Each structure stands twice: as C-alpha cells, then as structure tokens.
C-alpha cells in the first residue's frame, strides 16, 4: 500500500486525538509531519494494526511537542524537515531532561524522511531519536519499527544502518567521539554508560539505578546513537578514553 493511498477516507474520518479510554490496551502513536497526505497515509497504515492507534496528528515540530506533552503517547513518528520547528529540534526537546522532569522516561521518537540524508540521520539520532526509517520503507516496516521502539529497542532502516557502520569503520581516530560529544548525553545516560563501562549487564544496571531492564536498553541504544558508535564495546572504550570512568573503576 502506498503511503498516500486512500487518504481521503482518513481525512473524512477526522484524525482527532483519542481519549485514553478509547485507545486502552493499544500502542498510542502521535504523527508529526507537515504534509497532510503523508500524515493521512501513515494513519491509514496504522489503522489496520490491531495493537496500535493514532491518538493525535501535528503539522510542525512545535505543535508536535505540545501535543506529546498533553497526550503522552507510547511512540512519536516525526518528520525531519518541517516549518516553524524542524524534527531534529523537536526531538531534542522531547528527549531532554527538562521536558521529562521528575525522572519520567522519554517517549521514543521514530524519525521519518524522504531521502537518506547523512546529515539528517546524524543530527536526528544524536538529538535522541530512537529510530530512523525512510518514508518509502514505511508501508513495509512502520508498524514493526513502532513496536520495537515501544518495547525499548531501536530501529534503523537497513540502508541507514549500512551507511552509519561504514562511516564509523572509516573514521580516523581524531573524528571519534570527543568530550563535547559526551556532553550530549543526559545525566541518566552518563550514569548508564559508566555502569556498563564497569562491566554491568542490563539487569545489574537496572538494579543499581532503580529502573526497568527495558529502560536500560533504551538508554543504551540512545547512547550508541548519540556517540556514533556501533556497539557497547565501543561505547565502553569511549567512556574510558574520555575519562567518564577510570581504569581502577572510579568515576
């Protein structure tokens, strides 16, 4: 099914936000895209999934942030290029400690874009996005990506994954993460990174930091994306190299 196929059917239905009662038991999704046809097509795709429901739609990043604050969905699907506020800026706000005051877990953001743009991929993932797919892949993988993010995992379009790993493998040492890049991590993410650098597994980290293993998994995924590294081992190496933890276990 094409993203915009049968969009008039969805438009006639309204697309208004649903109450918690109406969406109970299903994954609640907010769509943020400035193209009405794309939003309608995405909503139509998700309407066929019995375990998820679109609870709200917004046409720009600022409106999306406000909607997410009010609705507290399970996953946000966010376009990159929009007027008023772009998707990267909106994602940075949604995943910030200020937006999630009181220790509330950040709502995962799935980034959508038309093209495989390296700059957009890097900016969005380092802003805290949990996943990234191309719009032409959405008919096949959107629902699976949303389920993965809701379960605490990440999701990268295969073409994006290949390019990111290729870039990392070709990086000279001076282009590896710097102390400034470490500053992109939230306080909680730094705590999780320090814990895994000391050899803790997800269960150990969960017990030490009083969070669920799913939450730990989400933090680890965001750490990898923000630092631009491929796996936990590389993240641990970064933690030691930048002094987040010391070889003697301090830090």
PDB file of N, CA, C and O in Angstrom, residues 13-48:
ATOM      1  N   UNK A  13     -12.614  10.909   8.071  1.00  0.00           N
ATOM      2  CA  UNK A  13     -12.826  10.374   9.422  1.00  0.00           C
ATOM      3  C   UNK A  13     -12.422  11.359  10.502  1.00  0.00           C
ATOM      4  O   UNK A  13     -12.816  11.227  11.656  1.00  0.00           O
ATOM      5  N   UNK A  14     -11.583  12.343  10.147  1.00  0.00           N
ATOM      6  CA  UNK A  14     -11.272  13.381  11.127  1.00  0.00           C
ATOM      7  C   UNK A  14      -9.840  13.393  11.584  1.00  0.00           C
ATOM      8  O   UNK A  14      -9.138  14.349  11.437  1.00  0.00           O
ATOM      9  N   UNK A  15      -9.318  12.341  12.193  1.00  0.00           N
ATOM     10  CA  UNK A  15      -7.939  12.329  12.689  1.00  0.00           C
ATOM     11  C   UNK A  15      -7.771  13.055  14.008  1.00  0.00           C
ATOM     12  O   UNK A  15      -6.698  13.476  14.366  1.00  0.00           O
ATOM     13  N   UNK A  16      -8.847  13.230  14.770  1.00  0.00           N
ATOM     14  CA  UNK A  16      -8.756  13.938  16.050  1.00  0.00           C
ATOM     15  C   UNK A  16      -8.139  13.042  17.107  1.00  0.00           C
ATOM     16  O   UNK A  16      -8.117  11.818  16.987  1.00  0.00           O
ATOM     17  N   UNK A  17      -7.612  13.673  18.168  1.00  0.00           N
ATOM     18  CA  UNK A  17      -6.991  12.921  19.251  1.00  0.00           C
ATOM     19  C   UNK A  17      -8.016  12.050  19.958  1.00  0.00           C
ATOM     20  O   UNK A  17      -9.162  12.445  20.162  1.00  0.00           O
ATOM     21  N   UNK A  18      -7.615  10.839  20.338  1.00  0.00           N
ATOM     22  CA  UNK A  18      -8.483   9.918  21.062  1.00  0.00           C
ATOM     23  C   UNK A  18      -8.227  10.018  22.548  1.00  0.00           C
ATOM     24  O   UNK A  18      -7.138  10.373  22.980  1.00  0.00           O
ATOM     25  N   UNK A  19      -9.217   9.680  23.341  1.00  0.00           N
ATOM     26  CA  UNK A  19      -9.042   9.677  24.792  1.00  0.00           C
ATOM     27  C   UNK A  19      -8.326   8.407  25.204  1.00  0.00           C
ATOM     28  O   UNK A  19      -8.215   7.445  24.436  1.00  0.00           O
ATOM     29  N   UNK A  20      -7.808   8.396  26.437  1.00  0.00           N
ATOM     30  CA  UNK A  20      -7.104   7.223  26.944  1.00  0.00           C
ATOM     31  C   UNK A  20      -8.002   5.996  26.925  1.00  0.00           C
ATOM     32  O   UNK A  20      -7.562   4.895  26.622  1.00  0.00           O
ATOM     33  N   UNK A  21      -9.295   6.186  27.231  1.00  0.00           N
ATOM     34  CA  UNK A  21     -10.219   5.067  27.241  1.00  0.00           C
ATOM     35  C   UNK A  21     -10.402   4.449  25.876  1.00  0.00           C
ATOM     36  O   UNK A  21     -10.465   3.227  25.723  1.00  0.00           O
ATOM     37  N   UNK A  22     -10.468   5.299  24.859  1.00  0.00           N
ATOM     38  CA  UNK A  22     -10.670   4.810  23.502  1.00  0.00           C
ATOM     39  C   UNK A  22      -9.457   4.048  22.972  1.00  0.00           C
ATOM     40  O   UNK A  22      -9.588   3.207  22.091  1.00  0.00           O
ATOM     41  N   UNK A  23      -8.277   4.345  23.493  1.00  0.00           N
ATOM     42  CA  UNK A  23      -7.057   3.711  22.995  1.00  0.00           C
ATOM     43  C   UNK A  23      -6.486   2.693  23.962  1.00  0.00           C
ATOM     44  O   UNK A  23      -5.389   2.178  23.749  1.00  0.00           O
ATOM     45  N   UNK A  24      -7.192   2.368  25.014  1.00  0.00           N
ATOM     46  CA  UNK A  24      -6.681   1.495  26.066  1.00  0.00           C
ATOM     47  C   UNK A  24      -6.257   0.143  25.505  1.00  0.00           C
ATOM     48  O   UNK A  24      -6.956  -0.471  24.700  1.00  0.00           O
ATOM     49  N   UNK A  25      -5.073  -0.310  25.925  1.00  0.00           N
ATOM     50  CA  UNK A  25      -4.587  -1.611  25.514  1.00  0.00           C
ATOM     51  C   UNK A  25      -3.831  -1.611  24.204  1.00  0.00           C
ATOM     52  O   UNK A  25      -3.282  -2.642  23.810  1.00  0.00           O
ATOM     53  N   UNK A  26      -3.783  -0.474  23.524  1.00  0.00           N
ATOM     54  CA  UNK A  26      -3.069  -0.394  22.252  1.00  0.00           C
ATOM     55  C   UNK A  26      -1.911   0.601  22.354  1.00  0.00           C
ATOM     56  O   UNK A  26      -1.909   1.481  23.217  1.00  0.00           O
ATOM     57  N   UNK A  27      -0.929   0.456  21.488  1.00  0.00           N
ATOM     58  CA  UNK A  27       0.182   1.405  21.441  1.00  0.00           C
ATOM     59  C   UNK A  27      -0.347   2.732  20.889  1.00  0.00           C
ATOM     60  O   UNK A  27      -0.912   2.778  19.805  1.00  0.00           O
ATOM     61  N   UNK A  28      -0.114   3.795  21.642  1.00  0.00           N
ATOM     62  CA  UNK A  28      -0.638   5.107  21.268  1.00  0.00           C
ATOM     63  C   UNK A  28       0.442   5.888  20.527  1.00  0.00           C
ATOM     64  O   UNK A  28       1.534   6.084  21.033  1.00  0.00           O
ATOM     65  N   UNK A  29       0.118   6.335  19.322  1.00  0.00           N
ATOM     66  CA  UNK A  29       1.099   6.953  18.439  1.00  0.00           C
ATOM     67  C   UNK A  29       0.668   8.375  18.082  1.00  0.00           C
ATOM     68  O   UNK A  29      -0.502   8.630  17.795  1.00  0.00           O
ATOM     69  N   UNK A  30       1.636   9.300  18.089  1.00  0.00           N
ATOM     70  CA  UNK A  30       1.420  10.653  17.579  1.00  0.00           C
ATOM     71  C   UNK A  30       2.231  10.811  16.299  1.00  0.00           C
ATOM     72  O   UNK A  30       3.415  10.456  16.257  1.00  0.00           O
ATOM     73  N   UNK A  31       1.593  11.342  15.242  1.00  0.00           N
ATOM     74  CA  UNK A  31       2.245  11.580  13.958  1.00  0.00           C
ATOM     75  C   UNK A  31       2.542  13.060  13.798  1.00  0.00           C
ATOM     76  O   UNK A  31       1.658  13.894  14.001  1.00  0.00           O
ATOM     77  N   UNK A  32       3.785  13.397  13.430  1.00  0.00           N
ATOM     78  CA  UNK A  32       4.174  14.792  13.231  1.00  0.00           C
ATOM     79  C   UNK A  32       4.813  14.919  11.851  1.00  0.00           C
ATOM     80  O   UNK A  32       5.928  14.451  11.632  1.00  0.00           O
ATOM     81  N   UNK A  33       4.080  15.536  10.920  1.00  0.00           N
ATOM     82  CA  UNK A  33       4.556  15.709   9.544  1.00  0.00           C
ATOM     83  C   UNK A  33       3.787  16.872   8.937  1.00  0.00           C
ATOM     84  O   UNK A  33       2.577  16.989   9.136  1.00  0.00           O
ATOM     85  N   UNK A  34       4.483  17.732   8.195  1.00  0.00           N
ATOM     86  CA  UNK A  34       3.814  18.908   7.646  1.00  0.00           C
ATOM     87  C   UNK A  34       3.005  18.602   6.393  1.00  0.00           C
ATOM     88  O   UNK A  34       2.229  19.442   5.938  1.00  0.00           O
ATOM     89  N   UNK A  35       3.165  17.407   5.818  1.00  0.00           N
ATOM     90  CA  UNK A  35       2.402  17.053   4.623  1.00  0.00           C
ATOM     91  C   UNK A  35       1.145  16.280   5.016  1.00  0.00           C
ATOM     92  O   UNK A  35       1.216  15.162   5.524  1.00  0.00           O
ATOM     93  N   UNK A  36      -0.016  16.889   4.742  1.00  0.00           N
ATOM     94  CA  UNK A  36      -1.289  16.287   5.122  1.00  0.00           C
ATOM     95  C   UNK A  36      -1.468  14.905   4.498  1.00  0.00           C
ATOM     96  O   UNK A  36      -1.946  13.973   5.159  1.00  0.00           O
ATOM     97  N   UNK A  37      -1.079  14.757   3.241  1.00  0.00           N
ATOM     98  CA  UNK A  37      -1.246  13.470   2.565  1.00  0.00           C
ATOM     99  C   UNK A  37      -0.404  12.384   3.217  1.00  0.00           C
ATOM    100  O   UNK A  37      -0.847  11.241   3.365  1.00  0.00           O
ATOM    101  N   UNK A  38       0.824  12.742   3.603  1.00  0.00           N
ATOM    102  CA  UNK A  38       1.706  11.758   4.255  1.00  0.00           C
ATOM    103  C   UNK A  38       1.133  11.351   5.607  1.00  0.00           C
ATOM    104  O   UNK A  38       1.088  10.161   5.949  1.00  0.00           O
ATOM    105  N   UNK A  39       0.713  12.330   6.408  1.00  0.00           N
ATOM    106  CA  UNK A  39       0.124  12.009   7.717  1.00  0.00           C
ATOM    107  C   UNK A  39      -1.082  11.098   7.553  1.00  0.00           C
ATOM    108  O   UNK A  39      -1.242  10.120   8.290  1.00  0.00           O
ATOM    109  N   UNK A  40      -1.939  11.422   6.590  1.00  0.00           N
ATOM    110  CA  UNK A  40      -3.141  10.616   6.376  1.00  0.00           C
ATOM    111  C   UNK A  40      -2.775   9.199   5.945  1.00  0.00           C
ATOM    112  O   UNK A  40      -3.386   8.224   6.399  1.00  0.00           O
ATOM    113  N   UNK A  41      -1.770   9.087   5.066  1.00  0.00           N
ATOM    114  CA  UNK A  41      -1.351   7.761   4.629  1.00  0.00           C
ATOM    115  C   UNK A  41      -0.766   6.930   5.756  1.00  0.00           C
ATOM    116  O   UNK A  41      -1.047   5.735   5.876  1.00  0.00           O
ATOM    117  N   UNK A  42       0.049   7.572   6.599  1.00  0.00           N
ATOM    118  CA  UNK A  42       0.634   6.866   7.744  1.00  0.00           C
ATOM    119  C   UNK A  42      -0.459   6.414   8.714  1.00  0.00           C
ATOM    120  O   UNK A  42      -0.439   5.292   9.223  1.00  0.00           O
ATOM    121  N   UNK A  43      -1.412   7.315   8.965  1.00  0.00           N
ATOM    122  CA  UNK A  43      -2.513   6.974   9.872  1.00  0.00           C
ATOM    123  C   UNK A  43      -3.318   5.806   9.322  1.00  0.00           C
ATOM    124  O   UNK A  43      -3.734   4.904  10.058  1.00  0.00           O
ATOM    125  N   UNK A  44      -3.518   5.816   8.015  1.00  0.00           N
ATOM    126  CA  UNK A  44      -4.268   4.729   7.385  1.00  0.00           C
ATOM    127  C   UNK A  44      -3.536   3.404   7.538  1.00  0.00           C
ATOM    128  O   UNK A  44      -4.153   2.361   7.816  1.00  0.00           O
ATOM    129  N   UNK A  45      -2.219   3.435   7.368  1.00  0.00           N
ATOM    130  CA  UNK A  45      -1.425   2.217   7.559  1.00  0.00           C
ATOM    131  C   UNK A  45      -1.587   1.666   8.972  1.00  0.00           C
ATOM    132  O   UNK A  45      -1.746   0.460   9.177  1.00  0.00           O
ATOM    133  N   UNK A  46      -1.555   2.555   9.953  1.00  0.00           N
ATOM    134  CA  UNK A  46      -1.607   2.118  11.344  1.00  0.00           C
ATOM    135  C   UNK A  46      -3.008   1.702  11.780  1.00  0.00           C
ATOM    136  O   UNK A  46      -3.161   0.924  12.723  1.00  0.00           O
ATOM    137  N   UNK A  47      -4.018   2.226  11.104  1.00  0.00           N
ATOM    138  CA  UNK A  47      -5.391   1.846  11.445  1.00  0.00           C
ATOM    139  C   UNK A  47      -5.644   0.357  11.203  1.00  0.00           C
ATOM    140  O   UNK A  47      -6.557  -0.231  11.798  1.00  0.00           O
ATOM    141  N   UNK A  48      -4.836  -0.247  10.344  1.00  0.00           N
ATOM    142  CA  UNK A  48      -5.012  -1.674  10.046  1.00  0.00           C
ATOM    143  C   UNK A  48      -4.297  -2.564  11.061  1.00  0.00           C
ATOM    144  O   UNK A  48      -4.401  -3.793  10.991  1.00  0.00           O
TER     145      UNK A  48
END
